[in-house]
Amino acid sequence: MPISLSVILPTCDDDLRLEWALEGLCRQTVPPSEVIVVNDAGPAQTGDLVMSYRERLPVQYRYFGGSKQYQRSAAARNLGVRASTGSLLLFLDGDMVPDPDLVAAHLAHRVDGIAFFGFRRHYPMGLVRRFAGALDYASLRRASYPDPRLSQYSTWERPEQFRHFYSCNCSIPAGIFCAIGGFDERYEGWGGEDIDLGWRLTRSGVSLYPLWGIGVGTHLDHAWRPRQLGERPWHGNPAEPLCRNGGQLRRGRAMVKASS
């Protein structure tokens, strides 16, 4: 029986890069079962952009409303998961252009008890332009520089894989993700929630493995985004092996609030 794969794609006030990401998903050699885009309290036209892809992608749109001080990637991704149906969850970012084999690579390596992460190139911010009607992967690759994580593996005897578990390109069996409560929604602002998830996965007995040489994406670089300020006393605390979202994350469209 074929594995169903749900792409969860949060976006935050960046339709410019989101359009590139959606175009990349249209070019997959193996199409995803569904693509769920979650707009983190951004402009209404983001929904218009997403729904313009209905003829080319099995896309859904969710609006995560309410007031915010920082972007809420953890909570936005959880909202997308609650609306999903796939047995495998593939997390991308709204500024990530997937290579044509990215979905196929994650599907081919779907194994119970293992989560996989892929790498990325970095496309310089100064070269990012509005999508002009053609996705030229060769140009993206020529102008990009490699993921810094790749060079670190040669210097570590036993890499701590959770430190490389970035949510811009990773896949997790849905049952595992929901059982540990999803992303910890106390994380707001840029970064941290994905490494925390990787750490909790390993604490729960899940193995993390990289995809070598396949399933790469191109990150369309942008200005530095703000991190959450203030203390995070739970971060990396061995006394908190699971997040505090209220137990297991439950799925089903009836549980999803499309707006606040």
PDB file of C-alpha atoms in Angstrom:
ATOM      1  CA  MET A   1       0.000   0.000   0.000  1.00  0.00           C
ATOM      2  CA  PRO A   2       1.505   3.397  -0.969  1.00  0.00           C
ATOM      3  CA  ILE A   3       2.633   5.655   1.841  1.00  0.00           C
ATOM      4  CA  SER A   4       0.695   8.893   2.083  1.00  0.00           C
ATOM      5  CA  LEU A   5       2.862  11.960   2.666  1.00  0.00           C
ATOM      6  CA  SER A   6       1.693  15.337   3.958  1.00  0.00           C
ATOM      7  CA  VAL A   7       3.855  18.421   3.397  1.00  0.00           C
ATOM      8  CA  ILE A   8       3.513  20.958   6.223  1.00  0.00           C
ATOM      9  CA  LEU A   9       4.607  24.413   5.131  1.00  0.00           C
ATOM     10  CA  PRO A  10       4.394  27.439   7.482  1.00  0.00           C
ATOM     11  CA  THR A  11       4.801  30.919   6.065  1.00  0.00           C
ATOM     12  CA  CYS A  12       5.209  34.291   7.726  1.00  0.00           C
ATOM     13  CA  ASP A  13       4.811  37.512   5.698  1.00  0.00           C
ATOM     14  CA  ASP A  14       6.895  36.308   2.756  1.00  0.00           C
ATOM     15  CA  ASP A  15       4.818  35.607  -0.343  1.00  0.00           C
ATOM     16  CA  LEU A  16       7.865  36.328  -2.495  1.00  0.00           C
ATOM     17  CA  ARG A  17       9.680  33.189  -1.320  1.00  0.00           C
ATOM     18  CA  LEU A  18       6.527  31.149  -0.755  1.00  0.00           C
ATOM     19  CA  GLU A  19       5.739  31.243  -4.463  1.00  0.00           C
ATOM     20  CA  TRP A  20       9.152  29.720  -5.230  1.00  0.00           C
ATOM     21  CA  ALA A  21       8.546  26.974  -2.650  1.00  0.00           C
ATOM     22  CA  LEU A  22       5.155  26.112  -4.145  1.00  0.00           C
ATOM     23  CA  GLU A  23       6.628  26.036  -7.638  1.00  0.00           C
ATOM     24  CA  GLY A  24       9.236  23.573  -6.389  1.00  0.00           C
ATOM     25  CA  LEU A  25       6.520  21.324  -4.985  1.00  0.00           C
ATOM     26  CA  CYS A  26       4.845  21.358  -8.403  1.00  0.00           C
ATOM     27  CA  ARG A  27       8.044  19.935  -9.917  1.00  0.00           C
ATOM     28  CA  GLN A  28       8.343  16.828  -7.724  1.00  0.00           C
ATOM     29  CA  THR A  29       9.062  13.505  -9.423  1.00  0.00           C
ATOM     30  CA  VAL A  30       6.749  11.899  -6.859  1.00  0.00           C
ATOM     31  CA  PRO A  31       3.940  14.257  -5.844  1.00  0.00           C
ATOM     32  CA  PRO A  32       2.917  14.619  -2.204  1.00  0.00           C
ATOM     33  CA  SER A  33      -0.492  13.396  -1.087  1.00  0.00           C
ATOM     34  CA  GLU A  34      -1.298  16.842   0.282  1.00  0.00           C
ATOM     35  CA  VAL A  35       0.351  20.202   0.924  1.00  0.00           C
ATOM     36  CA  ILE A  36      -0.874  22.206   3.910  1.00  0.00           C
ATOM     37  CA  VAL A  37       0.230  25.837   4.000  1.00  0.00           C
ATOM     38  CA  VAL A  38      -0.250  27.667   7.303  1.00  0.00           C
ATOM     39  CA  ASN A  39      -0.228  31.458   7.218  1.00  0.00           C
ATOM     40  CA  ASP A  40       1.012  32.794  10.554  1.00  0.00           C
ATOM     41  CA  ALA A  41      -1.205  35.912  10.846  1.00  0.00           C
ATOM     42  CA  GLY A  42       0.097  37.274   7.555  1.00  0.00           C
ATOM     43  CA  PRO A  43      -1.752  39.196   4.853  1.00  0.00           C
ATOM     44  CA  ALA A  44      -4.943  37.898   3.252  1.00  0.00           C
ATOM     45  CA  GLN A  45      -3.348  37.776  -0.186  1.00  0.00           C
ATOM     46  CA  THR A  46      -1.207  34.866   0.988  1.00  0.00           C
ATOM     47  CA  GLY A  47      -4.348  32.744   0.863  1.00  0.00           C
ATOM     48  CA  ASP A  48      -5.040  33.908  -2.679  1.00  0.00           C
ATOM     49  CA  LEU A  49      -1.527  32.910  -3.718  1.00  0.00           C
ATOM     50  CA  VAL A  50      -1.811  29.461  -2.132  1.00  0.00           C
ATOM     51  CA  MET A  51      -5.225  28.716  -3.600  1.00  0.00           C
ATOM     52  CA  SER A  52      -4.059  29.747  -7.064  1.00  0.00           C
ATOM     53  CA  TYR A  53      -2.135  26.440  -7.022  1.00  0.00           C
ATOM     54  CA  ARG A  54      -5.213  24.247  -6.547  1.00  0.00           C
ATOM     55  CA  GLU A  55      -5.064  22.989 -10.124  1.00  0.00           C
ATOM     56  CA  ARG A  56      -1.411  21.978  -9.789  1.00  0.00           C
ATOM     57  CA  LEU A  57      -1.094  20.826  -6.171  1.00  0.00           C
ATOM     58  CA  PRO A  58      -3.332  19.030  -3.645  1.00  0.00           C
ATOM     59  CA  VAL A  59      -3.071  22.122  -1.484  1.00  0.00           C
ATOM     60  CA  GLN A  60      -4.922  23.221   1.642  1.00  0.00           C
ATOM     61  CA  TYR A  61      -4.715  26.612   3.297  1.00  0.00           C
ATOM     62  CA  ARG A  62      -4.949  27.384   6.998  1.00  0.00           C
ATOM     63  CA  TYR A  63      -4.816  30.779   8.658  1.00  0.00           C
ATOM     64  CA  PHE A  64      -3.282  30.948  12.133  1.00  0.00           C
ATOM     65  CA  GLY A  65      -4.764  34.138  13.533  1.00  0.00           C
ATOM     66  CA  GLY A  66      -4.456  36.100  16.740  1.00  0.00           C
ATOM     67  CA  SER A  67      -1.929  38.658  17.857  1.00  0.00           C
ATOM     68  CA  LYS A  68       1.747  37.813  17.823  1.00  0.00           C
ATOM     69  CA  GLN A  69       5.043  39.396  18.769  1.00  0.00           C
ATOM     70  CA  TYR A  70       7.241  36.868  16.971  1.00  0.00           C
ATOM     71  CA  GLN A  71       6.674  34.305  14.251  1.00  0.00           C
ATOM     72  CA  ARG A  72       5.132  31.118  15.651  1.00  0.00           C
ATOM     73  CA  SER A  73       6.609  28.339  13.530  1.00  0.00           C
ATOM     74  CA  ALA A  74       6.113  25.630  16.163  1.00  0.00           C
ATOM     75  CA  ALA A  75       2.407  26.329  16.689  1.00  0.00           C
ATOM     76  CA  ALA A  76       1.823  26.937  12.971  1.00  0.00           C
ATOM     77  CA  ARG A  77       3.333  23.566  12.067  1.00  0.00           C
ATOM     78  CA  ASN A  78       1.243  21.826  14.719  1.00  0.00           C
ATOM     79  CA  LEU A  79      -1.880  23.441  13.270  1.00  0.00           C
ATOM     80  CA  GLY A  80      -0.931  22.070   9.859  1.00  0.00           C
ATOM     81  CA  VAL A  81      -0.382  18.598  11.280  1.00  0.00           C
ATOM     82  CA  ARG A  82      -3.801  18.635  12.942  1.00  0.00           C
ATOM     83  CA  ALA A  83      -5.336  19.157   9.499  1.00  0.00           C
ATOM     84  CA  SER A  84      -3.203  16.467   7.839  1.00  0.00           C
ATOM     85  CA  THR A  85      -3.980  12.862   6.956  1.00  0.00           C
ATOM     86  CA  GLY A  86      -0.650  11.439   5.757  1.00  0.00           C
ATOM     87  CA  SER A  87       1.182   8.650   7.565  1.00  0.00           C
ATOM     88  CA  LEU A  88       4.459  10.505   6.920  1.00  0.00           C
ATOM     89  CA  LEU A  89       4.923  14.197   7.720  1.00  0.00           C
ATOM     90  CA  LEU A  90       7.380  16.231   5.664  1.00  0.00           C
ATOM     91  CA  PHE A  91       8.241  19.630   7.111  1.00  0.00           C
ATOM     92  CA  LEU A  92       9.517  22.370   4.825  1.00  0.00           C
ATOM     93  CA  ASP A  93       9.769  26.123   5.210  1.00  0.00           C
ATOM     94  CA  GLY A  94       8.071  28.756   3.113  1.00  0.00           C
ATOM     95  CA  ASP A  95      11.451  29.969   1.855  1.00  0.00           C
ATOM     96  CA  MET A  96      12.724  26.545   0.807  1.00  0.00           C
ATOM     97  CA  VAL A  97      12.733  25.438  -2.852  1.00  0.00           C
ATOM     98  CA  PRO A  98      12.701  21.614  -2.863  1.00  0.00           C
ATOM     99  CA  ASP A  99      14.764  19.745  -5.440  1.00  0.00           C
ATOM    100  CA  PRO A 100      12.578  17.573  -7.705  1.00  0.00           C
ATOM    101  CA  ASP A 101      13.577  14.421  -5.789  1.00  0.00           C
ATOM    102  CA  LEU A 102      12.955  15.762  -2.283  1.00  0.00           C
ATOM    103  CA  VAL A 103       9.543  14.183  -1.682  1.00  0.00           C
ATOM    104  CA  ALA A 104      10.685  10.930  -3.341  1.00  0.00           C
ATOM    105  CA  ALA A 105      13.798  10.788  -1.156  1.00  0.00           C
ATOM    106  CA  HIS A 106      11.849  11.092   2.071  1.00  0.00           C
ATOM    107  CA  LEU A 107       9.247   8.569   0.932  1.00  0.00           C
ATOM    108  CA  ALA A 108      11.909   6.049  -0.078  1.00  0.00           C
ATOM    109  CA  HIS A 109      13.484   6.214   3.373  1.00  0.00           C
ATOM    110  CA  ARG A 110      10.320   5.978   5.437  1.00  0.00           C
ATOM    111  CA  VAL A 111      11.137   3.535   8.270  1.00  0.00           C
ATOM    112  CA  ASP A 112       9.311   2.987  11.559  1.00  0.00           C
ATOM    113  CA  GLY A 113      11.236   4.459  14.468  1.00  0.00           C
ATOM    114  CA  ILE A 114      13.432   6.723  12.314  1.00  0.00           C
ATOM    115  CA  ALA A 115      13.162  10.380  11.342  1.00  0.00           C
ATOM    116  CA  PHE A 116      15.206  11.784   8.455  1.00  0.00           C
ATOM    117  CA  PHE A 117      16.568  15.216   7.727  1.00  0.00           C
ATOM    118  CA  GLY A 118      17.853  16.622   4.456  1.00  0.00           C
ATOM    119  CA  PHE A 119      20.347  19.360   3.743  1.00  0.00           C
ATOM    120  CA  ARG A 120      20.057  22.667   1.960  1.00  0.00           C
ATOM    121  CA  ARG A 121      21.958  25.074  -0.188  1.00  0.00           C
ATOM    122  CA  HIS A 122      21.886  28.787   0.547  1.00  0.00           C
ATOM    123  CA  TYR A 123      20.848  31.162  -2.216  1.00  0.00           C
ATOM    124  CA  PRO A 124      22.084  34.722  -1.479  1.00  0.00           C
ATOM    125  CA  MET A 125      19.406  37.168  -0.398  1.00  0.00           C
ATOM    126  CA  GLY A 126      20.554  39.766  -2.921  1.00  0.00           C
ATOM    127  CA  LEU A 127      19.716  37.419  -5.806  1.00  0.00           C
ATOM    128  CA  VAL A 128      16.148  36.644  -4.726  1.00  0.00           C
ATOM    129  CA  ARG A 129      13.661  38.086  -7.206  1.00  0.00           C
ATOM    130  CA  ARG A 130       9.942  37.744  -7.801  1.00  0.00           C
ATOM    131  CA  PHE A 131       9.159  34.455  -9.534  1.00  0.00           C
ATOM    132  CA  ALA A 132       9.323  35.046 -13.284  1.00  0.00           C
ATOM    133  CA  GLY A 133       7.507  31.994 -14.605  1.00  0.00           C
ATOM    134  CA  ALA A 134      10.310  29.443 -14.863  1.00  0.00           C
ATOM    135  CA  LEU A 135      12.068  27.438 -12.157  1.00  0.00           C
ATOM    136  CA  ASP A 136      15.701  27.101 -13.189  1.00  0.00           C
ATOM    137  CA  TYR A 137      17.322  24.626 -10.813  1.00  0.00           C
ATOM    138  CA  ALA A 138      20.673  24.875 -12.555  1.00  0.00           C
ATOM    139  CA  SER A 139      20.862  28.604 -11.866  1.00  0.00           C
ATOM    140  CA  LEU A 140      19.803  28.145  -8.262  1.00  0.00           C
ATOM    141  CA  ARG A 141      22.546  25.582  -7.695  1.00  0.00           C
ATOM    142  CA  ARG A 142      25.276  27.556  -9.432  1.00  0.00           C
ATOM    143  CA  ALA A 143      24.639  30.660  -7.336  1.00  0.00           C
ATOM    144  CA  SER A 144      24.231  28.836  -4.002  1.00  0.00           C
ATOM    145  CA  TYR A 145      26.735  27.800  -1.354  1.00  0.00           C
ATOM    146  CA  PRO A 146      26.573  24.498   0.585  1.00  0.00           C
ATOM    147  CA  ASP A 147      24.998  23.801   3.934  1.00  0.00           C
ATOM    148  CA  PRO A 148      27.603  24.529   6.674  1.00  0.00           C
ATOM    149  CA  ARG A 149      26.511  21.382   8.512  1.00  0.00           C
ATOM    150  CA  LEU A 150      28.131  19.200   5.858  1.00  0.00           C
ATOM    151  CA  SER A 151      31.676  20.202   6.818  1.00  0.00           C
ATOM    152  CA  GLN A 152      31.021  19.648  10.522  1.00  0.00           C
ATOM    153  CA  TYR A 153      30.488  15.912  10.122  1.00  0.00           C
ATOM    154  CA  SER A 154      34.124  15.402   9.197  1.00  0.00           C
ATOM    155  CA  THR A 155      35.263  16.929  12.502  1.00  0.00           C
ATOM    156  CA  TRP A 156      32.956  15.021  14.854  1.00  0.00           C
ATOM    157  CA  GLU A 157      33.570  11.455  15.903  1.00  0.00           C
ATOM    158  CA  ARG A 158      29.912  10.962  16.892  1.00  0.00           C
ATOM    159  CA  PRO A 159      27.734  13.850  15.710  1.00  0.00           C
ATOM    160  CA  GLU A 160      24.761  14.707  17.887  1.00  0.00           C
ATOM    161  CA  GLN A 161      22.209  14.389  15.149  1.00  0.00           C
ATOM    162  CA  PHE A 162      19.479  16.327  16.929  1.00  0.00           C
ATOM    163  CA  ARG A 163      21.568  19.492  16.547  1.00  0.00           C
ATOM    164  CA  HIS A 164      21.177  19.101  12.778  1.00  0.00           C
ATOM    165  CA  PHE A 165      17.477  18.281  12.778  1.00  0.00           C
ATOM    166  CA  TYR A 166      16.238  21.427  11.040  1.00  0.00           C
ATOM    167  CA  SER A 167      12.536  21.689  10.283  1.00  0.00           C
ATOM    168  CA  CYS A 168      13.179  23.260   6.874  1.00  0.00           C
ATOM    169  CA  ASN A 169      13.676  19.713   5.501  1.00  0.00           C
ATOM    170  CA  CYS A 170      12.784  16.735   7.681  1.00  0.00           C
ATOM    171  CA  SER A 171      10.314  13.864   7.755  1.00  0.00           C
ATOM    172  CA  ILE A 172       8.762  12.043  10.694  1.00  0.00           C
ATOM    173  CA  PRO A 173       6.195   9.237  10.850  1.00  0.00           C
ATOM    174  CA  ALA A 174       2.972  10.929  11.900  1.00  0.00           C
ATOM    175  CA  GLY A 175       2.321   8.528  14.760  1.00  0.00           C
ATOM    176  CA  ILE A 176       5.689   9.311  16.342  1.00  0.00           C
ATOM    177  CA  PHE A 177       5.284  13.063  15.932  1.00  0.00           C
ATOM    178  CA  CYS A 178       1.824  13.083  17.491  1.00  0.00           C
ATOM    179  CA  ALA A 179       2.800  10.737  20.327  1.00  0.00           C
ATOM    180  CA  ILE A 180       5.450  13.138  21.657  1.00  0.00           C
ATOM    181  CA  GLY A 181       3.132  16.146  21.399  1.00  0.00           C
ATOM    182  CA  GLY A 182       4.479  17.792  18.248  1.00  0.00           C
ATOM    183  CA  PHE A 183       6.567  20.938  18.342  1.00  0.00           C
ATOM    184  CA  ASP A 184       6.718  22.704  21.690  1.00  0.00           C
ATOM    185  CA  GLU A 185       4.537  25.774  21.154  1.00  0.00           C
ATOM    186  CA  ARG A 186       6.343  27.787  23.813  1.00  0.00           C
ATOM    187  CA  TYR A 187       9.007  28.426  21.198  1.00  0.00           C
ATOM    188  CA  GLU A 188       8.332  31.701  19.424  1.00  0.00           C
ATOM    189  CA  GLY A 189      10.622  33.685  17.191  1.00  0.00           C
ATOM    190  CA  TRP A 190      13.225  32.209  14.898  1.00  0.00           C
ATOM    191  CA  GLY A 191      14.851  28.863  15.663  1.00  0.00           C
ATOM    192  CA  GLY A 192      15.165  26.344  18.445  1.00  0.00           C
ATOM    193  CA  GLU A 193      11.891  24.470  18.161  1.00  0.00           C
ATOM    194  CA  ASP A 194      13.254  21.993  15.612  1.00  0.00           C
ATOM    195  CA  ILE A 195      16.431  21.109  17.509  1.00  0.00           C
ATOM    196  CA  ASP A 196      14.280  20.722  20.622  1.00  0.00           C
ATOM    197  CA  LEU A 197      12.038  18.312  18.715  1.00  0.00           C
ATOM    198  CA  GLY A 198      15.073  16.334  17.548  1.00  0.00           C
ATOM    199  CA  TRP A 199      16.340  16.138  21.118  1.00  0.00           C
ATOM    200  CA  ARG A 200      12.957  14.887  22.370  1.00  0.00           C
ATOM    201  CA  LEU A 201      12.760  12.354  19.548  1.00  0.00           C
ATOM    202  CA  THR A 202      16.112  10.858  20.541  1.00  0.00           C
ATOM    203  CA  ARG A 203      15.043  10.871  24.206  1.00  0.00           C
ATOM    204  CA  SER A 204      12.017   8.853  23.113  1.00  0.00           C
ATOM    205  CA  GLY A 205      14.148   6.237  21.345  1.00  0.00           C
ATOM    206  CA  VAL A 206      13.756   7.526  17.793  1.00  0.00           C
ATOM    207  CA  SER A 207      16.839   7.494  15.570  1.00  0.00           C
ATOM    208  CA  LEU A 208      17.721  10.487  13.398  1.00  0.00           C
ATOM    209  CA  TYR A 209      19.519  10.013  10.089  1.00  0.00           C
ATOM    210  CA  PRO A 210      20.631  12.405   7.347  1.00  0.00           C
ATOM    211  CA  LEU A 211      19.804  11.997   3.679  1.00  0.00           C
ATOM    212  CA  TRP A 212      23.180  12.039   1.944  1.00  0.00           C
ATOM    213  CA  GLY A 213      23.285  13.645  -1.471  1.00  0.00           C
ATOM    214  CA  ILE A 214      19.544  13.428  -2.134  1.00  0.00           C
ATOM    215  CA  GLY A 215      16.447  15.364  -1.120  1.00  0.00           C
ATOM    216  CA  VAL A 216      18.238  18.716  -0.958  1.00  0.00           C
ATOM    217  CA  GLY A 217      16.460  22.077  -0.946  1.00  0.00           C
ATOM    218  CA  THR A 218      17.580  25.601  -1.786  1.00  0.00           C
ATOM    219  CA  HIS A 219      17.054  28.112   1.003  1.00  0.00           C
ATOM    220  CA  LEU A 220      16.249  31.578  -0.325  1.00  0.00           C
ATOM    221  CA  ASP A 221      18.204  33.606   2.202  1.00  0.00           C
ATOM    222  CA  HIS A 222      16.629  36.588   3.927  1.00  0.00           C
ATOM    223  CA  ALA A 223      17.361  39.159   6.584  1.00  0.00           C
ATOM    224  CA  TRP A 224      17.990  37.803  10.082  1.00  0.00           C
ATOM    225  CA  ARG A 225      14.713  37.172  11.887  1.00  0.00           C
ATOM    226  CA  PRO A 226      14.226  37.959  15.576  1.00  0.00           C
ATOM    227  CA  ARG A 227      14.553  35.294  18.222  1.00  0.00           C
ATOM    228  CA  GLN A 228      12.322  35.095  21.246  1.00  0.00           C
ATOM    229  CA  LEU A 229      13.616  37.228  24.098  1.00  0.00           C
ATOM    230  CA  GLY A 230      13.633  36.240  27.730  1.00  0.00           C
ATOM    231  CA  GLU A 231      14.351  33.079  29.684  1.00  0.00           C
ATOM    232  CA  ARG A 232      13.468  29.613  28.400  1.00  0.00           C
ATOM    233  CA  PRO A 233      14.120  27.527  31.511  1.00  0.00           C
ATOM    234  CA  TRP A 234      12.693  24.383  29.925  1.00  0.00           C
ATOM    235  CA  HIS A 235      15.111  24.440  26.974  1.00  0.00           C
ATOM    236  CA  GLY A 236      17.265  21.313  26.992  1.00  0.00           C
ATOM    237  CA  ASN A 237      16.088  20.403  30.489  1.00  0.00           C
ATOM    238  CA  PRO A 238      16.359  16.613  31.044  1.00  0.00           C
ATOM    239  CA  ALA A 239      13.408  16.866  33.432  1.00  0.00           C
ATOM    240  CA  GLU A 240      11.202  17.755  30.444  1.00  0.00           C
ATOM    241  CA  PRO A 241      11.539  14.904  27.943  1.00  0.00           C
ATOM    242  CA  LEU A 242       8.187  15.832  26.366  1.00  0.00           C
ATOM    243  CA  CYS A 243       6.772  19.205  25.431  1.00  0.00           C
ATOM    244  CA  ARG A 244       4.009  20.816  27.424  1.00  0.00           C
ATOM    245  CA  ASN A 245       1.275  21.109  24.799  1.00  0.00           C
ATOM    246  CA  GLY A 246      -1.163  19.044  26.828  1.00  0.00           C
ATOM    247  CA  GLY A 247      -0.237  15.500  25.871  1.00  0.00           C
ATOM    248  CA  GLN A 248      -0.443  13.817  22.483  1.00  0.00           C
ATOM    249  CA  LEU A 249      -1.201  15.923  19.434  1.00  0.00           C
ATOM    250  CA  ARG A 250      -4.501  14.841  17.921  1.00  0.00           C
ATOM    251  CA  ARG A 251      -5.358  15.044  14.241  1.00  0.00           C
ATOM    252  CA  GLY A 252      -8.637  15.650  12.456  1.00  0.00           C
ATOM    253  CA  ARG A 253      -9.976  18.609  10.545  1.00  0.00           C
ATOM    254  CA  ALA A 254     -12.738  19.120  13.110  1.00  0.00           C
ATOM    255  CA  MET A 255     -10.035  20.107  15.576  1.00  0.00           C
ATOM    256  CA  VAL A 256      -8.491  22.757  13.334  1.00  0.00           C
ATOM    257  CA  LYS A 257      -9.431  26.389  13.710  1.00  0.00           C
ATOM    258  CA  ALA A 258      -8.952  28.035  10.341  1.00  0.00           C
ATOM    259  CA  SER A 259      -8.927  31.461  11.966  1.00  0.00           C
ATOM    260  CA  SER A 260      -9.102  32.968  15.424  1.00  0.00           C
TER     261      SER A 260
END
